[in-house]
XYZ file of C-alpha atoms in Angstrom:
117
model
C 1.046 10.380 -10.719
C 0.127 13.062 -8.167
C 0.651 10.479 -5.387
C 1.935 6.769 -5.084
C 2.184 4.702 -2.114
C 2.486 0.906 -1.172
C 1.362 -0.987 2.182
C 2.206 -4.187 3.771
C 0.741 -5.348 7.105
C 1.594 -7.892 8.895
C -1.923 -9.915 8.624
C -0.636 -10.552 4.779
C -2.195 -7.567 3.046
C -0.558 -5.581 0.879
C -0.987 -2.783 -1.804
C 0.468 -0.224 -4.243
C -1.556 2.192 -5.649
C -1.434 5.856 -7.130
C -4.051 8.761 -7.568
C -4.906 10.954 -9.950
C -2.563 9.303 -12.455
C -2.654 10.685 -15.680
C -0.115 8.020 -17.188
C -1.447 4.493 -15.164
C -0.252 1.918 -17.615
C 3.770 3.507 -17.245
C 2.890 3.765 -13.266
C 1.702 0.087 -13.331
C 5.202 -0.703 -15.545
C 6.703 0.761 -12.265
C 4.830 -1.537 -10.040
C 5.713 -4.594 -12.233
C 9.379 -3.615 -11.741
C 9.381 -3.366 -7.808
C 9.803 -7.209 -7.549
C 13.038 -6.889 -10.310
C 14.228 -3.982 -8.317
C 14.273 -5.563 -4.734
C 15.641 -8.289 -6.109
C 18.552 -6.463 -7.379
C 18.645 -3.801 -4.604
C 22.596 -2.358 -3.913
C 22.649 0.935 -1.542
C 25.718 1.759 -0.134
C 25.821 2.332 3.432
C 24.939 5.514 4.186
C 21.683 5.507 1.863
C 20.323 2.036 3.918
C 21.004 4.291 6.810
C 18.858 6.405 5.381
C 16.192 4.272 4.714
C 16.309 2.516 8.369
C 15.988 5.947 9.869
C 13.074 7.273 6.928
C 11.380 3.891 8.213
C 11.887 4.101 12.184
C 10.786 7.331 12.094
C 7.565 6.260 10.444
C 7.246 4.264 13.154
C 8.241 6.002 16.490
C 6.791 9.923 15.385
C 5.582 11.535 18.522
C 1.486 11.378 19.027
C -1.161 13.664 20.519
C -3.227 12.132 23.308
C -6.040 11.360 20.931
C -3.578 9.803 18.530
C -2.537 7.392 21.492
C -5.556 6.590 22.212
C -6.272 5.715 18.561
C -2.994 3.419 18.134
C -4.039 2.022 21.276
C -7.714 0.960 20.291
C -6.066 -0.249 17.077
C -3.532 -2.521 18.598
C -6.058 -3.374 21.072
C -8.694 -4.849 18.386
C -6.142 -6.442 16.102
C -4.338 -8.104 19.387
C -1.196 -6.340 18.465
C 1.245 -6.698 21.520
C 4.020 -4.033 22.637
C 6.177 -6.805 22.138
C 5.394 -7.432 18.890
C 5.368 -3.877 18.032
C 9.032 -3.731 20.084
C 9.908 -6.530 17.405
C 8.810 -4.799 14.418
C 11.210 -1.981 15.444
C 13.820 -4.075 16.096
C 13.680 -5.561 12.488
C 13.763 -2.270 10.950
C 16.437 -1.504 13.193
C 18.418 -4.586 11.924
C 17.097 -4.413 8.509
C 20.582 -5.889 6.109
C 20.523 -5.344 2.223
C 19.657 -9.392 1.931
C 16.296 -8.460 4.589
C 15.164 -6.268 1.841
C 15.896 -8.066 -1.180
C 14.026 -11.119 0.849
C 10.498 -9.232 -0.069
C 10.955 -9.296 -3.652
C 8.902 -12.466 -3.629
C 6.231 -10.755 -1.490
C 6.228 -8.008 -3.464
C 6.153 -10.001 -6.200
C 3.221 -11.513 -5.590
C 1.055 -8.804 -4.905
C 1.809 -7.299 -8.101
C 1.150 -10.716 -9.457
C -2.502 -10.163 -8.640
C -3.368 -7.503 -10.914
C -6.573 -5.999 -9.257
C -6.103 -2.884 -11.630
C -8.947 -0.664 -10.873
């Protein structure tokens, strides 16, 4: 695939996709594995240290004014709280090997679904 991504927000959604795939049905074997994967998911320490920081910084990247003002309108519609975005942080920030594994099941189910378009 020239690009594959997943999302998961916290109003239950969640996706994985990939564009301009020429080989879908061994990217969608992929996505069938993800739940098998988390399940069984081992890093030593210094890769989930990677992974916590890869994530926080996802989350904390500096914004232009107009960017602020985007995030804030966002939050603002979807009733998303500083504190709850403080919390979100602080769960990344805490994030244990057994955390991840925990969202095999979520994972799971989304792939469960099968909306293959």
């Amino acid at each position: 695939a020239y690009g594959a991504m997943s999302g998961f927000s916290s109003t239950g959604t969640g996706y994985f996709a990939s564009y301009r795939d020429p080989n879908l049905d061994r990217t969608n074997d992929v996505f069938k594995g993800v739940k098998t994967y988390l399940e069984n998911f081992k890093p030593d320490p210094r890769d989930m240290t990677k992974f916590i920081i890869g994530t926080i910084s996802d989350l904390d990247v500096p914004l232009t004014p107009k960017a602020k003002g985007g995030r804030a309108v966002h939050c603002y519609l979807n009733g998303i709280t500083n504190e709850a975005l403080q919390k979100e942080r602080d769960q990344v920030l805490n994030a244990t090997v057994e955390s991840i594994r925990a969202t095999a099941t979520i994972a799971g189910s989304i792939i469960d679904q099968d909306r293959s378009e």
